[in-house]
Short mmCIF file of C-alpha atoms in Angstrom, two decimals:
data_model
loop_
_atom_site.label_atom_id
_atom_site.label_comp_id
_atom_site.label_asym_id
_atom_site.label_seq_id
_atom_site.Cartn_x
_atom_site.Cartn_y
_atom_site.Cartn_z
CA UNK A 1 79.43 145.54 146.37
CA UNK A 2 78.55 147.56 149.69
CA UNK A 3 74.89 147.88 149.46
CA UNK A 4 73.55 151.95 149.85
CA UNK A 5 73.23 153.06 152.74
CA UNK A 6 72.44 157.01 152.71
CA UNK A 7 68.67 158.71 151.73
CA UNK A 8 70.91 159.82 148.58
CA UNK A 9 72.36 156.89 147.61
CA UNK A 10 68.52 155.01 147.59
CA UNK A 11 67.21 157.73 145.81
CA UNK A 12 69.78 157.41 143.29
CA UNK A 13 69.22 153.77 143.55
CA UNK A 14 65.79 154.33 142.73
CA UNK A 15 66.25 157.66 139.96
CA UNK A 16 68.57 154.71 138.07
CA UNK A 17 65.42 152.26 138.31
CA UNK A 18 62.86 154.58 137.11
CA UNK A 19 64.96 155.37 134.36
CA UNK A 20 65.62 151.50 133.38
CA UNK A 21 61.78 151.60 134.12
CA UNK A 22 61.48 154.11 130.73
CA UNK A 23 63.63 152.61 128.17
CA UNK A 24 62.69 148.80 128.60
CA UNK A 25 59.19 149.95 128.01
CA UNK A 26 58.01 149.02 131.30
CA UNK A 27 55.75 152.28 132.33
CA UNK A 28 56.24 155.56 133.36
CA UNK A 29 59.20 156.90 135.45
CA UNK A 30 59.25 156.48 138.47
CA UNK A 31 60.48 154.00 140.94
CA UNK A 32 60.55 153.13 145.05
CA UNK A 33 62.37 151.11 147.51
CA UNK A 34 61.05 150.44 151.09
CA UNK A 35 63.72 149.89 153.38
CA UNK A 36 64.12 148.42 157.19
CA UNK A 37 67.39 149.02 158.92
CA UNK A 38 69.23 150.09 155.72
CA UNK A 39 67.85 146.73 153.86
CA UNK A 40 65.38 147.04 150.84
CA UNK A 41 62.51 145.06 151.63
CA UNK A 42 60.28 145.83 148.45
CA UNK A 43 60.93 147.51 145.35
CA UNK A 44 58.73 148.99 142.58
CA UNK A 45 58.27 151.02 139.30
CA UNK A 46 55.88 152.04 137.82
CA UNK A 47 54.10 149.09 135.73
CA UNK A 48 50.61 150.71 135.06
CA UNK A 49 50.32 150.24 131.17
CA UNK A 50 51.85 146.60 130.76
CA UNK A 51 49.83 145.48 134.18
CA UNK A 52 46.43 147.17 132.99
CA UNK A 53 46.87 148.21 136.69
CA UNK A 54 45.94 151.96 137.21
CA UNK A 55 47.23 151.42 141.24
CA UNK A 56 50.58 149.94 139.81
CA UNK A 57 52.36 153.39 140.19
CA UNK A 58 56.09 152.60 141.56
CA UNK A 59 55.02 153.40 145.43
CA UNK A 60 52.37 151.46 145.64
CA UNK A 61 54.33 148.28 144.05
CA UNK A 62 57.18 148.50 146.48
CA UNK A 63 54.82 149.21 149.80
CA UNK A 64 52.82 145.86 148.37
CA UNK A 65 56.12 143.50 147.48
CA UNK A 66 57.37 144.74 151.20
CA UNK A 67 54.43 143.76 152.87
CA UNK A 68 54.62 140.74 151.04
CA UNK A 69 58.11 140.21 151.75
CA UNK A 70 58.20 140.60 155.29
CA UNK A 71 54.52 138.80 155.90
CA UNK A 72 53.12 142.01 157.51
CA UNK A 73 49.99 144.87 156.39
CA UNK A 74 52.45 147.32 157.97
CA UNK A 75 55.64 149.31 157.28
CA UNK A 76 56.25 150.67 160.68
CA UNK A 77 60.03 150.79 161.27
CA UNK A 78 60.36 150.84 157.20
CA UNK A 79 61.23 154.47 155.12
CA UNK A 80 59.84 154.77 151.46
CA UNK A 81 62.12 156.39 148.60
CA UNK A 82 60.53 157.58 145.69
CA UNK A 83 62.14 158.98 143.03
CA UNK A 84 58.78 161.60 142.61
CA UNK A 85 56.78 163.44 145.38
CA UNK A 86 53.83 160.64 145.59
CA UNK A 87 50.35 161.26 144.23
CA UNK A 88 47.25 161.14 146.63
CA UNK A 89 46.98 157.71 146.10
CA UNK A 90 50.65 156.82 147.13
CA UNK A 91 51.08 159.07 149.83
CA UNK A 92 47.20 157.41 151.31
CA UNK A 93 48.98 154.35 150.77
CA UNK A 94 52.08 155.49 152.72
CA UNK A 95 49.94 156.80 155.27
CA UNK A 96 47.88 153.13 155.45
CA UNK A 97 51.49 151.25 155.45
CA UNK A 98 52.32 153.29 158.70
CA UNK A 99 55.29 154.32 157.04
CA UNK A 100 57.92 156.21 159.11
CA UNK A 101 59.21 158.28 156.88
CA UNK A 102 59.29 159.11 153.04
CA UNK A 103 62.26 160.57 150.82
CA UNK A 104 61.62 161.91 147.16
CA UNK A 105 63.54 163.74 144.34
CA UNK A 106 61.34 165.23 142.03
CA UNK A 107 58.10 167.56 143.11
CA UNK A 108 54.54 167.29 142.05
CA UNK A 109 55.37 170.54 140.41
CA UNK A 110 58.07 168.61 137.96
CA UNK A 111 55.62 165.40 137.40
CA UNK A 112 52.95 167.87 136.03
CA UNK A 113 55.39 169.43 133.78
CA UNK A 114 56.30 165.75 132.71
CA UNK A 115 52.23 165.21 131.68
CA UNK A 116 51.44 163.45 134.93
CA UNK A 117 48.38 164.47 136.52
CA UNK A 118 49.22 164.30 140.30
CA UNK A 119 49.23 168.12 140.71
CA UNK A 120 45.34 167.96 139.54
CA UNK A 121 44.19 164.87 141.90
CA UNK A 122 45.70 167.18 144.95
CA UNK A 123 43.40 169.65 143.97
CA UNK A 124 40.42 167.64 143.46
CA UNK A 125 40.56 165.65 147.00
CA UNK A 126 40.40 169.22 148.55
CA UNK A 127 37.69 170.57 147.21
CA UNK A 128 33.89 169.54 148.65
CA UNK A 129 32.51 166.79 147.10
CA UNK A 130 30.00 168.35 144.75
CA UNK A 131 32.96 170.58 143.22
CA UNK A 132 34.59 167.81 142.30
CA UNK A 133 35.51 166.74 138.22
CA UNK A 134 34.13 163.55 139.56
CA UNK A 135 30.69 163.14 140.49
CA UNK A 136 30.07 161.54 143.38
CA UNK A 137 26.54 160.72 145.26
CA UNK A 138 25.74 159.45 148.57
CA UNK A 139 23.22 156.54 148.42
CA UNK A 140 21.21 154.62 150.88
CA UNK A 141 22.78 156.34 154.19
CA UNK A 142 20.14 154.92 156.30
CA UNK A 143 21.64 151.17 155.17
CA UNK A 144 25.34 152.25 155.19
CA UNK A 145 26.63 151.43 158.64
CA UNK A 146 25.54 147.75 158.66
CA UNK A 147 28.67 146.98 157.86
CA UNK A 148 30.10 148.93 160.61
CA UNK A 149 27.66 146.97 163.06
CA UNK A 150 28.99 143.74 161.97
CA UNK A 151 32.36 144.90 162.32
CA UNK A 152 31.68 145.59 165.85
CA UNK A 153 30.00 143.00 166.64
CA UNK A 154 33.00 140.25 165.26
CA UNK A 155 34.63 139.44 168.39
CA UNK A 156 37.75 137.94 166.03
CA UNK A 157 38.20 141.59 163.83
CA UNK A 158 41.85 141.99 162.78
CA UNK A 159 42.15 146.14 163.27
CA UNK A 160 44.63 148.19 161.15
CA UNK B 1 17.20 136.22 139.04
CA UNK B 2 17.39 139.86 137.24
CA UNK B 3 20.62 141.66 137.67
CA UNK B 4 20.55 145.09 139.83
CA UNK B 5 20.33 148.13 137.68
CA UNK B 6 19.95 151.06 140.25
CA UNK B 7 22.22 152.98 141.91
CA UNK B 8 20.57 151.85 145.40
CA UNK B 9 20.60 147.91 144.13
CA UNK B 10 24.05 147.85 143.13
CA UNK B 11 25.18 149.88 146.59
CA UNK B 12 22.53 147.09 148.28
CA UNK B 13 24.49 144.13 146.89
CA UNK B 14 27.99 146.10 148.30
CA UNK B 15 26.78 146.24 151.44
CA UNK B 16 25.57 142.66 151.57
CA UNK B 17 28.90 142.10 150.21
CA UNK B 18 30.55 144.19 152.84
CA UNK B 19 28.82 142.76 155.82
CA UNK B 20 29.60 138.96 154.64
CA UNK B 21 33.30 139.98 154.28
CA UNK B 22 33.28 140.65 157.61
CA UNK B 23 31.37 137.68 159.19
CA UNK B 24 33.83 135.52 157.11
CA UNK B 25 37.08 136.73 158.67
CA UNK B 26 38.12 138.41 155.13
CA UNK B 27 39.15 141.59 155.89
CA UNK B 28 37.04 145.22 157.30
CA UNK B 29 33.39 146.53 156.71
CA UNK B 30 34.19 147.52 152.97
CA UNK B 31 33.40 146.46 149.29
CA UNK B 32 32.87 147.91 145.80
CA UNK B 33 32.12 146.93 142.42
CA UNK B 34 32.95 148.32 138.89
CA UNK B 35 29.70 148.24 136.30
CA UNK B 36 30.12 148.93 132.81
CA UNK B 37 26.86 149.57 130.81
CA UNK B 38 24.52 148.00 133.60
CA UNK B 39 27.46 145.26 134.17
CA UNK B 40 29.44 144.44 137.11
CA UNK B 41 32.70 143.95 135.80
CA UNK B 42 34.81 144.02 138.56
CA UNK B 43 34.11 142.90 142.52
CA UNK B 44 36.28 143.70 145.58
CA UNK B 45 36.38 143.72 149.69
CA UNK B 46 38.97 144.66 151.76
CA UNK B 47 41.26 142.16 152.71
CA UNK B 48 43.94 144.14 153.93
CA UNK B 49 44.66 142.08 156.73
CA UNK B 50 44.16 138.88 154.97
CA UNK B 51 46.53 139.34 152.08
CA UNK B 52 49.06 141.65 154.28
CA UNK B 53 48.48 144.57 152.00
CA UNK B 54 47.48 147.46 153.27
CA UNK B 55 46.65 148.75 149.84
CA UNK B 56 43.93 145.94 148.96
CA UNK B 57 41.04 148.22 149.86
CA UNK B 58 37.82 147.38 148.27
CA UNK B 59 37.85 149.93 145.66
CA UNK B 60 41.48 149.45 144.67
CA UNK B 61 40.63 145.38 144.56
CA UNK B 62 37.71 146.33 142.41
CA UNK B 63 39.47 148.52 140.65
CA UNK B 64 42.19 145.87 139.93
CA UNK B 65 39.64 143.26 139.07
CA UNK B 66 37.95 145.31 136.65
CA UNK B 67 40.82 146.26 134.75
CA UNK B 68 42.05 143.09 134.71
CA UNK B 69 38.50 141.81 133.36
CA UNK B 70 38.55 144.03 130.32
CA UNK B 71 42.09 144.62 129.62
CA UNK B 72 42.89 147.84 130.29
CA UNK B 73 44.32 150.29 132.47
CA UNK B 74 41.45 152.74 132.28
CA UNK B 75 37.84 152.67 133.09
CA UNK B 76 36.40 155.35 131.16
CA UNK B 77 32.96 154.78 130.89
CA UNK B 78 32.42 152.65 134.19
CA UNK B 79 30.77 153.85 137.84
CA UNK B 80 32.23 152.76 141.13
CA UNK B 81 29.66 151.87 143.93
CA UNK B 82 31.11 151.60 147.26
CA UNK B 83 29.89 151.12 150.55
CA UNK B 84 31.51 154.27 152.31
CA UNK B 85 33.33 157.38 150.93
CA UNK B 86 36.80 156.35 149.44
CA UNK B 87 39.45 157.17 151.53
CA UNK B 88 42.53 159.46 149.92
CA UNK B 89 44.25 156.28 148.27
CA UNK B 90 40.96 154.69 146.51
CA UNK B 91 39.96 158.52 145.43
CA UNK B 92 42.96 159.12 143.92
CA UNK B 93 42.95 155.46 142.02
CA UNK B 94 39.48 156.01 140.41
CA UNK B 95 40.69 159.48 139.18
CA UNK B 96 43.83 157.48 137.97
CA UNK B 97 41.30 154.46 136.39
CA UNK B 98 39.65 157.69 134.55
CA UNK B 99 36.12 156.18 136.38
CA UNK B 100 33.05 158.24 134.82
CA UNK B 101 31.32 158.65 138.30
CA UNK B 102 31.26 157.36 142.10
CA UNK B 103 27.84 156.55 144.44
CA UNK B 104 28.64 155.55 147.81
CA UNK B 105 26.82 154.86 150.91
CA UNK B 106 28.65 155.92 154.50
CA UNK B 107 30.68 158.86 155.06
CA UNK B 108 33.96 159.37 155.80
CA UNK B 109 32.51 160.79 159.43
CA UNK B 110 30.58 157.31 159.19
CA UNK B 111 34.25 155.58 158.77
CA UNK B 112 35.75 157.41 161.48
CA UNK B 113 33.20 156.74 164.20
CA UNK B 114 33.91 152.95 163.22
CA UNK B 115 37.72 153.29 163.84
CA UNK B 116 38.75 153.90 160.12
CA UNK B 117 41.58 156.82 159.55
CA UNK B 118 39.98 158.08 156.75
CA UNK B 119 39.44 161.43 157.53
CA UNK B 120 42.48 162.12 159.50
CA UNK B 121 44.40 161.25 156.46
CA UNK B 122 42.18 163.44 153.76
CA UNK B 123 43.90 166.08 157.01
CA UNK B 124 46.78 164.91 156.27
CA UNK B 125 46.77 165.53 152.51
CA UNK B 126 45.43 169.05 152.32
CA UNK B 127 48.65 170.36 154.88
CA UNK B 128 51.79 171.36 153.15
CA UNK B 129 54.32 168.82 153.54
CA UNK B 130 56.06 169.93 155.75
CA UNK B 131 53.59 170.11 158.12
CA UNK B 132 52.61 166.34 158.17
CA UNK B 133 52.77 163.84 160.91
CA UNK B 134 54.94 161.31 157.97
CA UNK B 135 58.05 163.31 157.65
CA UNK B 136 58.95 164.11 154.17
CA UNK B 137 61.86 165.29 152.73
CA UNK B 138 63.14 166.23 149.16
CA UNK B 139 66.38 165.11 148.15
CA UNK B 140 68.62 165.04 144.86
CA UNK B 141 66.70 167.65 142.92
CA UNK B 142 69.41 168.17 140.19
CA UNK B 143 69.28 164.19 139.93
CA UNK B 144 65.60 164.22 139.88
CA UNK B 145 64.66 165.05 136.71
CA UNK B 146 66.34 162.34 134.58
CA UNK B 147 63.50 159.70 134.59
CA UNK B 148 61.40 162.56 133.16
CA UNK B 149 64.06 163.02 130.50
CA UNK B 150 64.36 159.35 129.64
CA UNK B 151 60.58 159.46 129.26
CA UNK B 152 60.65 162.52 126.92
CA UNK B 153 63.04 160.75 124.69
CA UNK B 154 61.37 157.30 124.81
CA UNK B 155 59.50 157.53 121.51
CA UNK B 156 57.51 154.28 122.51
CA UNK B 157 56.11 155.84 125.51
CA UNK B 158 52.20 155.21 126.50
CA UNK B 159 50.96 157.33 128.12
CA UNK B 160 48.27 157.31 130.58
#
């Protein structure tokens, strides 16, 4: 069997996934592939509910099994299908991964009317902190960058 | 030896955390914990570069951990302490993990003058699509919606 080779044919790859994904009671629907030079390095659905994992959405899985896979914190050179827009957390993810480029089916706009909340988290992240539905409170700021001196001050640091 | 119970002890004992992660080759300047009802009940760092996953922040590790600890895929009821501002991807997991509320120490400014890509990726997020340095394209939209179907019909669904 020729393997896919077209941004249609993954995403179709992955819509048929997703939908597997569903009905074997896995999680939620969605699925990804990473792939390097037309090979699928790392898939992923979404396994949230039977991992107790709330970062086990489908994009994060397959950016983690490809990193895995090819013994690397980076996807440069890689392309991410997912059958849905990702969610703030993905797309960081993607961004993290160095990703070169990302293909999707559905919108945001069709996950919300689906119940999924991504549409929401967009919001949140751009409003100020203190608007947010999330309270959140800086702390200690005149302890907070010792960590940031150590970090420059270990000759051996691994950047990313 | 009590255990901490403030805001500012719990953020302390990240940073300690933070800085030792560092000194011990593990990964960058980062760490979190999970507490439940005065509790720690889940601990991470970053080890991105150890474990060659660029999604193993220390609030998604803690996250994880947590999670993991008690069994379930949301953390209603628990606060996340971590050492600087979440980036995108760990924001939008503790909206996913449902967290009650979020004390940190540094700022994302803080992360950036240390080399971190934080803010340039919150950037990122708040431009339409179209407009981002990852290209990203939809594709298959009459496709996309089966997935969503398949999960409207699945009468076993959990939602989350």
């Amino acid at each position: 069997m020729p393997s896919p080779s077209s941004p249609s044919d993954f995403l179709r790859k992955a819509l048929a996934m997703a939908v597997r994904n569903v009905r074997t009671g896995q999680g939620g629907p969605f699925a990804a592939l990473v792939v390097r030079d037309g090979d699928i390095v790392g898939r992923g659905t979404n396994v949230v509910t039977t991992r107790n994992d709330p970062t086990a959405h489908a994009e994060i899985t397959a950016i983690r099994r490809a990193c895995s896979a090819i013994e690397d914190f980076e996807l440069t050179g890689c392309t991410l299908y997912a059958t849905c827009e990702p969610c703030p957390m993905c797309l960081g993810a993607a961004y993290w991964a160095r990703l070169d480029r990302l293909y999707y089916a559905a919108t945001r706009e069709d996950a919300a009317a689906a119940g999924f909340d991504d549409h929401h988290i967009y919001e949140e992240l751009s409003k100020p902190p203190e608007q947010r539905r999330l309270p959140m409170t800086q702390h200690l700021s005149d302890e907070a960058e010792r960590p940031f001196e150590a970090w420059r001050n270990y000759e051996e640091r691994v950047e990313y």
